[in-house]
Short mmCIF file of C-alpha atoms in Angstrom, two decimals:
data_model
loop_
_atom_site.label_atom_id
_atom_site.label_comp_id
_atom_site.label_asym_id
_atom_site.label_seq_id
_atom_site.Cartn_x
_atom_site.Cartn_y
_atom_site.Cartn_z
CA UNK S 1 179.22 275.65 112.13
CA UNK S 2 176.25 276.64 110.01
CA UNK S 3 178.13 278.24 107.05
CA UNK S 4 180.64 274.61 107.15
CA UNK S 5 177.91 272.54 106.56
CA UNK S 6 175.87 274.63 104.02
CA UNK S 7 179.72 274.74 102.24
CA UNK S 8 179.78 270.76 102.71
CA UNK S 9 176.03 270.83 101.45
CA UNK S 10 176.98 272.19 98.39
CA UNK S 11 180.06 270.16 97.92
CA UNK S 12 177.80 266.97 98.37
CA UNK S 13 175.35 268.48 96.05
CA UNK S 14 177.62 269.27 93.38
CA UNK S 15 178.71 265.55 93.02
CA UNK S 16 175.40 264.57 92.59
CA UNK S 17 174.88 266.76 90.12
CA UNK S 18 177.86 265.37 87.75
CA UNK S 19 178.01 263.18 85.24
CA UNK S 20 177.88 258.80 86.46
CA UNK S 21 180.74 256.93 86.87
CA UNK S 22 182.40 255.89 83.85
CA UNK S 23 183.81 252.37 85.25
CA UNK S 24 183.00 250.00 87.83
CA UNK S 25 186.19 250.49 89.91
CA UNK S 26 185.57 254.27 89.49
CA UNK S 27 181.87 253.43 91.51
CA UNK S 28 182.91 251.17 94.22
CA UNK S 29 185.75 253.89 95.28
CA UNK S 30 182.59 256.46 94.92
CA UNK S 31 180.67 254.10 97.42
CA UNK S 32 183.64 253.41 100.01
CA UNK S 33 184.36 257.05 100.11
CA UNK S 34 181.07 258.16 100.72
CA UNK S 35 180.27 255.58 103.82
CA UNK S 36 184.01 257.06 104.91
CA UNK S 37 182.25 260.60 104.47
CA UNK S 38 179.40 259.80 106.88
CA UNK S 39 181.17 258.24 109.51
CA UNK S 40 183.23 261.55 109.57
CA UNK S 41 179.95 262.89 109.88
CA UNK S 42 178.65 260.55 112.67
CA UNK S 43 181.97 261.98 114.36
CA UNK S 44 181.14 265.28 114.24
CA UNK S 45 178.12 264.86 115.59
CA UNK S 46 178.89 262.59 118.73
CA UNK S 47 181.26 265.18 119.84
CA UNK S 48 178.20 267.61 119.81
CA UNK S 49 175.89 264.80 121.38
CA UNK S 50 178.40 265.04 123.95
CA UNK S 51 178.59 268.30 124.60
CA UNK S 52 174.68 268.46 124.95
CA UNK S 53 175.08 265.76 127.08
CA UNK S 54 177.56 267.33 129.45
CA UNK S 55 175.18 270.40 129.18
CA UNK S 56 171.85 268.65 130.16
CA UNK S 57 170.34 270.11 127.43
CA UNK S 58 168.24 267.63 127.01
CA UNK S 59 166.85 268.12 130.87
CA UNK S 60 166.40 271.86 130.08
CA UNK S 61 163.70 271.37 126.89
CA UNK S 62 161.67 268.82 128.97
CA UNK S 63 163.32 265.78 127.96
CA UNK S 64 163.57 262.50 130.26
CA UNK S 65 167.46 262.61 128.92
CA UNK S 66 169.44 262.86 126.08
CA UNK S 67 168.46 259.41 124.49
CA UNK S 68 165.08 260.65 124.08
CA UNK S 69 165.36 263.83 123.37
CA UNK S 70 167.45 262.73 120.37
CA UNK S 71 164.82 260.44 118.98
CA UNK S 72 162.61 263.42 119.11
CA UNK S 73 164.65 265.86 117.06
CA UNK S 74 166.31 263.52 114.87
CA UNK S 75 163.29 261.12 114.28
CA UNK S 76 165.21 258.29 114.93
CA UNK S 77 164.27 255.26 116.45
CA UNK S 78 164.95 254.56 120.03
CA UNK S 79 168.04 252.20 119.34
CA UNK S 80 169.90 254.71 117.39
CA UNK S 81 169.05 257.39 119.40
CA UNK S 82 170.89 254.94 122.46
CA UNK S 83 173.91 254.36 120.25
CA UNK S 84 174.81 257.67 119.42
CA UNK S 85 174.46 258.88 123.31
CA UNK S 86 176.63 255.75 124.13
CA UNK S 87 179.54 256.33 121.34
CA UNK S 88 179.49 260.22 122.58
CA UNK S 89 179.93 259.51 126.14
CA UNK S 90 182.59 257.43 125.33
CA UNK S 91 186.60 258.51 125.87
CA UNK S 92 187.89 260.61 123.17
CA UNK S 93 190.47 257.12 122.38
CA UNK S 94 191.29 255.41 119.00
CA UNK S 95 188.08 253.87 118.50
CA UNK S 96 186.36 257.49 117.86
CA UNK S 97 189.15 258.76 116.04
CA UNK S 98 188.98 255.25 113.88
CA UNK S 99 185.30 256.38 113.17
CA UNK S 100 186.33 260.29 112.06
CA UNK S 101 188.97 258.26 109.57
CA UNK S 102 186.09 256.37 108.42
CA UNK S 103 187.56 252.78 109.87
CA UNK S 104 184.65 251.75 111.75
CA UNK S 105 181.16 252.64 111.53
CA UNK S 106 178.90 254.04 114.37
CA UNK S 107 177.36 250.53 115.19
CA UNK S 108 181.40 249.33 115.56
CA UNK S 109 182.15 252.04 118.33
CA UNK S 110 178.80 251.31 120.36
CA UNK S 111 179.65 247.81 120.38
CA UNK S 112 183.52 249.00 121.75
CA UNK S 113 181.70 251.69 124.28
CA UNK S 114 179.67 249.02 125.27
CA UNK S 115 181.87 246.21 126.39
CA UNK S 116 184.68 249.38 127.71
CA UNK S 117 182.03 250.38 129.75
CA UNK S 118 180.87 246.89 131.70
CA UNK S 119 184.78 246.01 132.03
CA UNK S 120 184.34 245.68 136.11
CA UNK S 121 186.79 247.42 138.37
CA UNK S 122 189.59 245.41 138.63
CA UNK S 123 189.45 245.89 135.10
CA UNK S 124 190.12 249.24 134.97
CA UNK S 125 193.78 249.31 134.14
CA UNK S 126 193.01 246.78 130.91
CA UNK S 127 190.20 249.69 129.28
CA UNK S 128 192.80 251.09 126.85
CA UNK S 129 194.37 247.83 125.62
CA UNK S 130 191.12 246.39 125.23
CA UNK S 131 189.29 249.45 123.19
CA UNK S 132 192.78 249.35 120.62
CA UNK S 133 192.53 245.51 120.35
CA UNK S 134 188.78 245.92 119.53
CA UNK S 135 189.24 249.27 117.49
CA UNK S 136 191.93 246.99 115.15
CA UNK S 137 189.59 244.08 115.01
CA UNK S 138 186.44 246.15 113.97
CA UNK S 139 188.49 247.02 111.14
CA UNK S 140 188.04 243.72 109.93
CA UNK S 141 184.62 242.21 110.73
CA UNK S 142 181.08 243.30 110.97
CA UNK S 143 179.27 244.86 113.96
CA UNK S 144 177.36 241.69 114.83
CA UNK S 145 180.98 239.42 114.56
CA UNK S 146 182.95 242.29 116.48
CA UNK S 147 179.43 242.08 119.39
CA UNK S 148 180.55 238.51 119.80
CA UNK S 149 183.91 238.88 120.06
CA UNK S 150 182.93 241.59 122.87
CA UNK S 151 180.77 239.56 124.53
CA UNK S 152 183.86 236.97 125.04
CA UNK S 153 186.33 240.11 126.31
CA UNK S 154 183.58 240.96 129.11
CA UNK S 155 182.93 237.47 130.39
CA UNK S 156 186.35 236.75 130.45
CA UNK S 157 187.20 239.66 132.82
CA UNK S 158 183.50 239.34 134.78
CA UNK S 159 182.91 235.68 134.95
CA UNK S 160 180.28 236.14 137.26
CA UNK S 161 178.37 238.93 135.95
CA UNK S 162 178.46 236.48 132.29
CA UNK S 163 176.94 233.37 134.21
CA UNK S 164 173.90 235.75 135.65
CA UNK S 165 173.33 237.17 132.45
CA UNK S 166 173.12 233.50 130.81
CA UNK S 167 170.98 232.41 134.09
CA UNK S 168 168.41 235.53 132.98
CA UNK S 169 168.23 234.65 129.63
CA UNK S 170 167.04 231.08 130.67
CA UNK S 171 164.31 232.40 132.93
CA UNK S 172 163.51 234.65 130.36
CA UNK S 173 162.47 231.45 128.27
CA UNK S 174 159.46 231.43 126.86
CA UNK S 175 157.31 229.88 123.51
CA UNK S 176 153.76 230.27 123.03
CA UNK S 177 151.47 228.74 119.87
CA UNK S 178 148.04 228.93 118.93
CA UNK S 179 145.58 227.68 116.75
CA UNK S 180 144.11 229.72 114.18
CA UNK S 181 140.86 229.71 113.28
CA UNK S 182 141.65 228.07 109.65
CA UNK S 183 143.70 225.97 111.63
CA UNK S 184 147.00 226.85 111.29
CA UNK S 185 148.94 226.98 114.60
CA UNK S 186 150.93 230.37 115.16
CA UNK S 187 154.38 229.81 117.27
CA UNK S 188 156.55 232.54 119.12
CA UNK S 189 159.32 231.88 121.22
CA UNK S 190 162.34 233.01 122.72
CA UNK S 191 165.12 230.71 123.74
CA UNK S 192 168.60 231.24 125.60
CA UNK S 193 171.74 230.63 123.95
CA UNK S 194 172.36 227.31 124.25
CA UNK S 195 168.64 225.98 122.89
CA UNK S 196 168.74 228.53 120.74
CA UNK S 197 171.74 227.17 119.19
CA UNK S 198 170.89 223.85 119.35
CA UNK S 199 167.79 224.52 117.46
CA UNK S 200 169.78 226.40 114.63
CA UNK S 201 172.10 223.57 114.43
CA UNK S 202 168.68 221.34 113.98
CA UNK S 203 167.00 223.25 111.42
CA UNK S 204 170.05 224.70 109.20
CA UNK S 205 170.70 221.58 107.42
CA UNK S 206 166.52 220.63 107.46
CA UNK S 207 166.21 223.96 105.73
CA UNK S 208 168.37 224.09 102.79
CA UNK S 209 167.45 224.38 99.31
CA UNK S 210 166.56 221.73 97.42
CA UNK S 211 165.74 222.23 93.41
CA UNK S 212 162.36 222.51 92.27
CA UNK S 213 160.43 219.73 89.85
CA UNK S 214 161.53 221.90 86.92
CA UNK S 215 165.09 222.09 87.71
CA UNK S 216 164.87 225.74 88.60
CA UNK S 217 166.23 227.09 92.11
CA UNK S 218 163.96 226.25 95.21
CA UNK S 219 160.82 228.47 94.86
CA UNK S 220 159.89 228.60 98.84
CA UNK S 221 161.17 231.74 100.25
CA UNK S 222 163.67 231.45 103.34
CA UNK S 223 160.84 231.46 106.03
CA UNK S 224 159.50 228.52 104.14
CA UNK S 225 162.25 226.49 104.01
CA UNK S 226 162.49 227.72 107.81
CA UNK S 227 159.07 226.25 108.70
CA UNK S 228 159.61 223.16 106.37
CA UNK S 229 162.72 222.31 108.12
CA UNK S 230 160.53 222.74 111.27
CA UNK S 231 158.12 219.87 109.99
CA UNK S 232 160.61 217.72 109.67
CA UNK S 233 162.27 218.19 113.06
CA UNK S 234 158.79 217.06 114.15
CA UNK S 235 158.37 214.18 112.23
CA UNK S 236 161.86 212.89 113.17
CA UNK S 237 160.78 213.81 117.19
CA UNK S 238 157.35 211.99 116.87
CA UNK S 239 159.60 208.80 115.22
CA UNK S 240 162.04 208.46 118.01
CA UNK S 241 162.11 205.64 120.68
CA UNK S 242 162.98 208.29 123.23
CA UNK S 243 159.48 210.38 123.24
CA UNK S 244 157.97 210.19 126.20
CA UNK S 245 155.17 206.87 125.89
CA UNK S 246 150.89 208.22 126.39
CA UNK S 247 149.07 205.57 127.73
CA UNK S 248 152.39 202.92 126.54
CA UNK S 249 151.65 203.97 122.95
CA UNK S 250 153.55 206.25 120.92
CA UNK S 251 152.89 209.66 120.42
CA UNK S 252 150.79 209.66 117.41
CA UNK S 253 148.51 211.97 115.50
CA UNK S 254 145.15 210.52 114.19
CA UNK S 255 143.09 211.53 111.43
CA UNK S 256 139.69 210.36 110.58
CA UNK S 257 138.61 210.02 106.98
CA UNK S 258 135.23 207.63 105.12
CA UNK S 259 136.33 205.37 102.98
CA UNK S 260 133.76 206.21 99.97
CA UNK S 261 135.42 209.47 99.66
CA UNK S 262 139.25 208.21 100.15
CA UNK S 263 138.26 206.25 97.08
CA UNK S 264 136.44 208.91 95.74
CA UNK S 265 139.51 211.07 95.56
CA UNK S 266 141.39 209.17 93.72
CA UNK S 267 140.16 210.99 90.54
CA UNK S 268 141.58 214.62 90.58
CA UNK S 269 138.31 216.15 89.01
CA UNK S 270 136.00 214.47 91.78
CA UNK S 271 133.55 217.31 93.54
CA UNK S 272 131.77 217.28 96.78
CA UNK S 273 134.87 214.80 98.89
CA UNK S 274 133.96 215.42 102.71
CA UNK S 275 137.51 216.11 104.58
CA UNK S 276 139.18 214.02 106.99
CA UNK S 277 139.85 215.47 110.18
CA UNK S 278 142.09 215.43 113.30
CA UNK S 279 141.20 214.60 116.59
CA UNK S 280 140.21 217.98 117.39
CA UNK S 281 137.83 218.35 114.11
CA UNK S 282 140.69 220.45 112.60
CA UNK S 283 139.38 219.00 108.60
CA UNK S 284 142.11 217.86 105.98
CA UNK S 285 141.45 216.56 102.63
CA UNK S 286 141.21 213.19 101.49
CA UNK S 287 144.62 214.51 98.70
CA UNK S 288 146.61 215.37 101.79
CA UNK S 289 145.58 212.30 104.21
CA UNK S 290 147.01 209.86 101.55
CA UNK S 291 150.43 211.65 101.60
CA UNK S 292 150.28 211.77 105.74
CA UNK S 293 149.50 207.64 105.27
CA UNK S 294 152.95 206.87 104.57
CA UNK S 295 155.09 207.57 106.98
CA UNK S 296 155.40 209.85 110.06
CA UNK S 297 153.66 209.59 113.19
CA UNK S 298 149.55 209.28 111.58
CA UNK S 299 147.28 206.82 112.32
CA UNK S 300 144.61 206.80 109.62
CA UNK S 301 141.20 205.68 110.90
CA UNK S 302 139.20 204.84 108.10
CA UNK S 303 135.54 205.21 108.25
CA UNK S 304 132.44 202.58 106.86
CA UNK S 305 129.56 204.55 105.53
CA UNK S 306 127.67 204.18 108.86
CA UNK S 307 131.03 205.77 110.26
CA UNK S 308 132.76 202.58 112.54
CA UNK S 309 136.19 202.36 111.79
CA UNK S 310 136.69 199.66 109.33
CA UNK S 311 140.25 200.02 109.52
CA UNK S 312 142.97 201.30 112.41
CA UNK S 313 146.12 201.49 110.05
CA UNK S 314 148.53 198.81 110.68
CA UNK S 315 152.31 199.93 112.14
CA UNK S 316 153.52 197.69 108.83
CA UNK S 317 152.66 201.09 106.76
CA UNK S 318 156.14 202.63 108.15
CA UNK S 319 159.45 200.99 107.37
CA UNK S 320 160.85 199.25 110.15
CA UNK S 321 164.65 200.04 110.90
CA UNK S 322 165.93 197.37 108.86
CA UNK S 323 163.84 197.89 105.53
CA UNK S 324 164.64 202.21 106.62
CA UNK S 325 168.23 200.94 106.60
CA UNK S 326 167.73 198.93 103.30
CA UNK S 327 166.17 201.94 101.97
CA UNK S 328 168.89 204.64 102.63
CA UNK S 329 171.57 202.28 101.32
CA UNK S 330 169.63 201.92 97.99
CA UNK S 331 168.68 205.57 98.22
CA UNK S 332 171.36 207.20 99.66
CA UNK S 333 169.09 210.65 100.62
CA UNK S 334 166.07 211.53 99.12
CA UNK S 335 165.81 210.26 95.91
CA UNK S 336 163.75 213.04 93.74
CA UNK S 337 166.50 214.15 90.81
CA UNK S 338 168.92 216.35 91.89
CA UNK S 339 167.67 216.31 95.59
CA UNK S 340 170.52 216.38 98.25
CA UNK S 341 168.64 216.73 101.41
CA UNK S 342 170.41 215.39 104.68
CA UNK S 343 170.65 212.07 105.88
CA UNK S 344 168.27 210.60 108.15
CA UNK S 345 165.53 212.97 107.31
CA UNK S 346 163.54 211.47 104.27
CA UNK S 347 160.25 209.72 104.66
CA UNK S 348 158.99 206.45 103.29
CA UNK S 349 157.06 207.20 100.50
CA UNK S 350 154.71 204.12 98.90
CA UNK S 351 154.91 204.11 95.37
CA UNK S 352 151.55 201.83 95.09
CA UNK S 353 150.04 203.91 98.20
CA UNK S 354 149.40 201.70 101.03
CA UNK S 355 145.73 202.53 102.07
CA UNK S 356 145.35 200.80 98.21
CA UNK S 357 146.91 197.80 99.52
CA UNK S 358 150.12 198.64 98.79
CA UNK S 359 152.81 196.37 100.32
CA UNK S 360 155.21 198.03 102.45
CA UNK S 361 158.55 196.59 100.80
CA UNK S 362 161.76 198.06 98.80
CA UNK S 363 160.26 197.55 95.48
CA UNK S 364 156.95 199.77 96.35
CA UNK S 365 159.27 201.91 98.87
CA UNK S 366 161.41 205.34 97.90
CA UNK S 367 162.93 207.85 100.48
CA UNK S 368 161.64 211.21 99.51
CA UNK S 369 162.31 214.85 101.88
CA UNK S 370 158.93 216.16 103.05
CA UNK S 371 158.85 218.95 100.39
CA UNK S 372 159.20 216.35 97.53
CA UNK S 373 157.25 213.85 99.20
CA UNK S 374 154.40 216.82 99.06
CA UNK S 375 155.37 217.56 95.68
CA UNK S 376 155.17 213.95 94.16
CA UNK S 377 151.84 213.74 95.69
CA UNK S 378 149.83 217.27 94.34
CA UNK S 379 151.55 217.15 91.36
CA UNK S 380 150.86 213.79 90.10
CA UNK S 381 154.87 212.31 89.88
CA UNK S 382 154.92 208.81 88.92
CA UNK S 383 157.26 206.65 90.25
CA UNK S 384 158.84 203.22 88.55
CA UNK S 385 161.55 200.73 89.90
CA UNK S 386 163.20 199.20 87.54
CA UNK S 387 166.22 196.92 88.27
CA UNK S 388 166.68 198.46 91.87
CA UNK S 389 166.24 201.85 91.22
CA UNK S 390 163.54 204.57 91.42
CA UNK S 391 163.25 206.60 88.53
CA UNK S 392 160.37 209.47 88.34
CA UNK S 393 157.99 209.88 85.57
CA UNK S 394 157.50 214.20 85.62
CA UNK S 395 153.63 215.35 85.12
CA UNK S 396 152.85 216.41 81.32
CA UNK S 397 152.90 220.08 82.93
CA UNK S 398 156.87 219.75 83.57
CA UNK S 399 157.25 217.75 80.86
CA UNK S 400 155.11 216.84 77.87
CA UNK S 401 157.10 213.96 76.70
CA UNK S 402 156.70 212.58 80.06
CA UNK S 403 160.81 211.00 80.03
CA UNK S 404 161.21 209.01 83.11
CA UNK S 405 164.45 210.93 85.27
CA UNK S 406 166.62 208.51 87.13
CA UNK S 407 166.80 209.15 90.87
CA UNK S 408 169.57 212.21 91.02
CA UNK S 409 170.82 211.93 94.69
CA UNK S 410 171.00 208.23 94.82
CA UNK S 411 174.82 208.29 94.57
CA UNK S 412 176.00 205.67 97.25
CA UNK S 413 174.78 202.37 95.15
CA UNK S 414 176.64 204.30 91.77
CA UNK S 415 179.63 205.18 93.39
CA UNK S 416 179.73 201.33 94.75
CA UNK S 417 179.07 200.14 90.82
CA UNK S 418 181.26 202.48 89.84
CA UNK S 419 184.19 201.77 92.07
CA UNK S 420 183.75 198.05 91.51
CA UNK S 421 184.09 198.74 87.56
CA UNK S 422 187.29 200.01 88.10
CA UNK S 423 188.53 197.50 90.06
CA UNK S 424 190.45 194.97 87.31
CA UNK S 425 189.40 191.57 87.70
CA UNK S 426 191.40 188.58 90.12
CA UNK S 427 193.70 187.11 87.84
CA UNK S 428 193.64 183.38 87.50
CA UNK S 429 196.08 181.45 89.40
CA UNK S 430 198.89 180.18 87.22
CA UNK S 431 198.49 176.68 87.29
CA UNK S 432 201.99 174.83 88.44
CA UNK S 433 203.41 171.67 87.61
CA UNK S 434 205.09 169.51 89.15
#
């Protein structure tokens, strides 16, 4: 055994050691024969994993088993070490021959081991034809697809074992959050299948990427788009009829904020602006209070100088339904330039904003998605109607020339105009005599 693999050493070696591939189709071949190489490999050496097994060789050098013992002389972590005892204690059948031909990998065979193994009793007699239909259809898919496809095969021949499992992964429930000390609230959680689904099919389209101001791709890494999306799941929670009522008023979040320095922050260069804060002192500038104004579920509570509320907000700020409805049909989605975020998402974004008396109507009203309704707001976008339509004015930073952009996403009012231009005109009646 020794003097094979010091000969395969050297062979391996010695193509490392020559000249690099001359074509691309020359490089991929390299690449699929060399993942075919070490899945003979991973073979070899769950045949030996077995025999060790078999052996309790593992017991004899002080080992709790064979799992652990092979994390400690391979240096592996604990889940490999698991998958390779699993795949060697498996029947010598066509899925570990398909992984010596380099068919499947070693993550494809656990998978197969797995779901052969849990196959209950009465079962028994369906092992083979289920490890060659799995062995054919790893050929073809990924571990995690082929784990699904598994998971189907064992609930379908242990129906009850499949509705425990699902009943354990409910009680196993759980999601925790916490407030930081800068104020930023940490969340963990851990749902079963069917919230966790329902939560992916939630946030997918909430998450996708939307262009920058410059036209480039969307800057905000996945996990920000992630936690974006999350934002706006909130905001459309805290805007629906159906929340549960506190005290018969809606579930609302209030900031706090003096009026001298909301004024006061109008001008960009402005020093010494005292915060706003939440209801729980958590402090947010003046910048970011004017944005949370618009829309969304935030009272503003604006403060005299001897700090009584001079003003409450006024529920006029948001868009009722109709002027919401008004809005999307001028709108169509959110209407920054090239934006295509989904339906039903976008806020109401004042143009003239409203805690400067701005009236909450379509000419002062665009729909905007949360990350351009932040971005219109810190980076000083102005915003223009002009015969029905929202076009954006980009800060001299983006461009210097400052060239108004027409709303990009607004497509259902064009398509109408368009459609109706193509449309030849009623011909006149031909006049009859009689």
């Amino acid at each position: 055994m020794g003097a094979a693999v010091a000969t395969a050493r050297a062979a391996v070696a010695a193509v490392l050691a020559s000249a690099p591939h001359t074509s691309d189709t020359e490089l991929t071949e390299s690449i699929v024969d060399a993942e075919a190489l070490a899945r003979l490999v991973q073979s070899l050496q769950a045949n030996l994993v077995a025999e060790a097994d078999r052996r309790s060789l593992a017991r004899a050098q002080g080992a709790r088993d064979t799992a652990t013992w092979l994390q400690d002389r391979l240096k592996v972590d604990p889940g490999q070490a698991r998958a390779r005892v699993e795949v060697a204690r498996s029947a010598a059948g066509p899925s570990r021959k398909a992984l010596s031909d380099g068919m499947i990998s070693l993550d494809h065979a656990r998978v197969i081991a797995a779901c052969v193994r849990k196959l209950p009793g009465t079962a028994a007699g369906e092992a083979a034809n289920v490890e060659r239909v799995l062995t054919e259809q790893a050929q073809r898919c990924r571990p995690s697809d082929l784990r699904r496809l598994a998971d189907g095969v064992n609930a379908t021949f242990d129906r009850g074992t499949a509705v425990r499992d699902e009943h354990a992964q409910f009680e196993s429930r759980e999601l925790h959050y916490i407030t930081t000390d800068d104020g930023t609230v940490m969340i963990k959680a851990r749902l079963d299948k069917e919230s966790g689904q329902k939560f992916i099919a939630a946030i997918r389209p909430l998450s996708k990427p939307c262009p920058a101001a410059d036209g480039e791709p969307d800057p905000r890494t996945p996990a920000q788009r992630h936690a974006d999306g999350l934002a706006t799941l909130v905001d459309l929670a805290l805007g629906s009829d159906r929340m549960p009522r506190v005290g018969g008023q809606r579930v609302q979040v209030q900031v706090s904020v003096d009026y001298d320095d909301l004024v006061r922050s109008l001008d960009p260069q402005a020093e010494g602006v005292v915060p706003g804060v939440f209801t729980d002192g958590t402090p947010i500038t003046t910048d970011n209070v004017r944005r949370l104004a618009c829309d969304a579920g935030i009272l503003p509570i604006v403060l005299g100088s001897d700090g009584v509320a001079v003003d409450y907000g006024r529920e006029e700020r948001t868009a009722p339904p109709v002027q919401r409805a008004a809005l999307f049909r001028r709108d169509g989605v959110c209407a920054f330039p090239g934006c295509e975020h989904p339906p039903g998402t976008s806020q109401a974004h004042h143009i003239r904003h409203w805690l400067d008396g701005g009236a909450t109507d379509l000419d002062n009203m665009v729909m905007l998605c949360a990350f351009h309704h932040r971005t219109v707001h810190h980076d000083q976008w102005n915003i223009v109607v002009e015969k029905g339509r929202p076009a954006f004015i980009p800060p001299a930073r983006v461009d210097p020339s400052r060239t108004p952009r027409p709303a990009g996403a607004a497509r259902t009012t064009l398509h109408r105009q368009v459609n109706r231009g193509l449309v030849p005109p009623p011909r006149q009646p031909v006049p009859t005599h009689n």
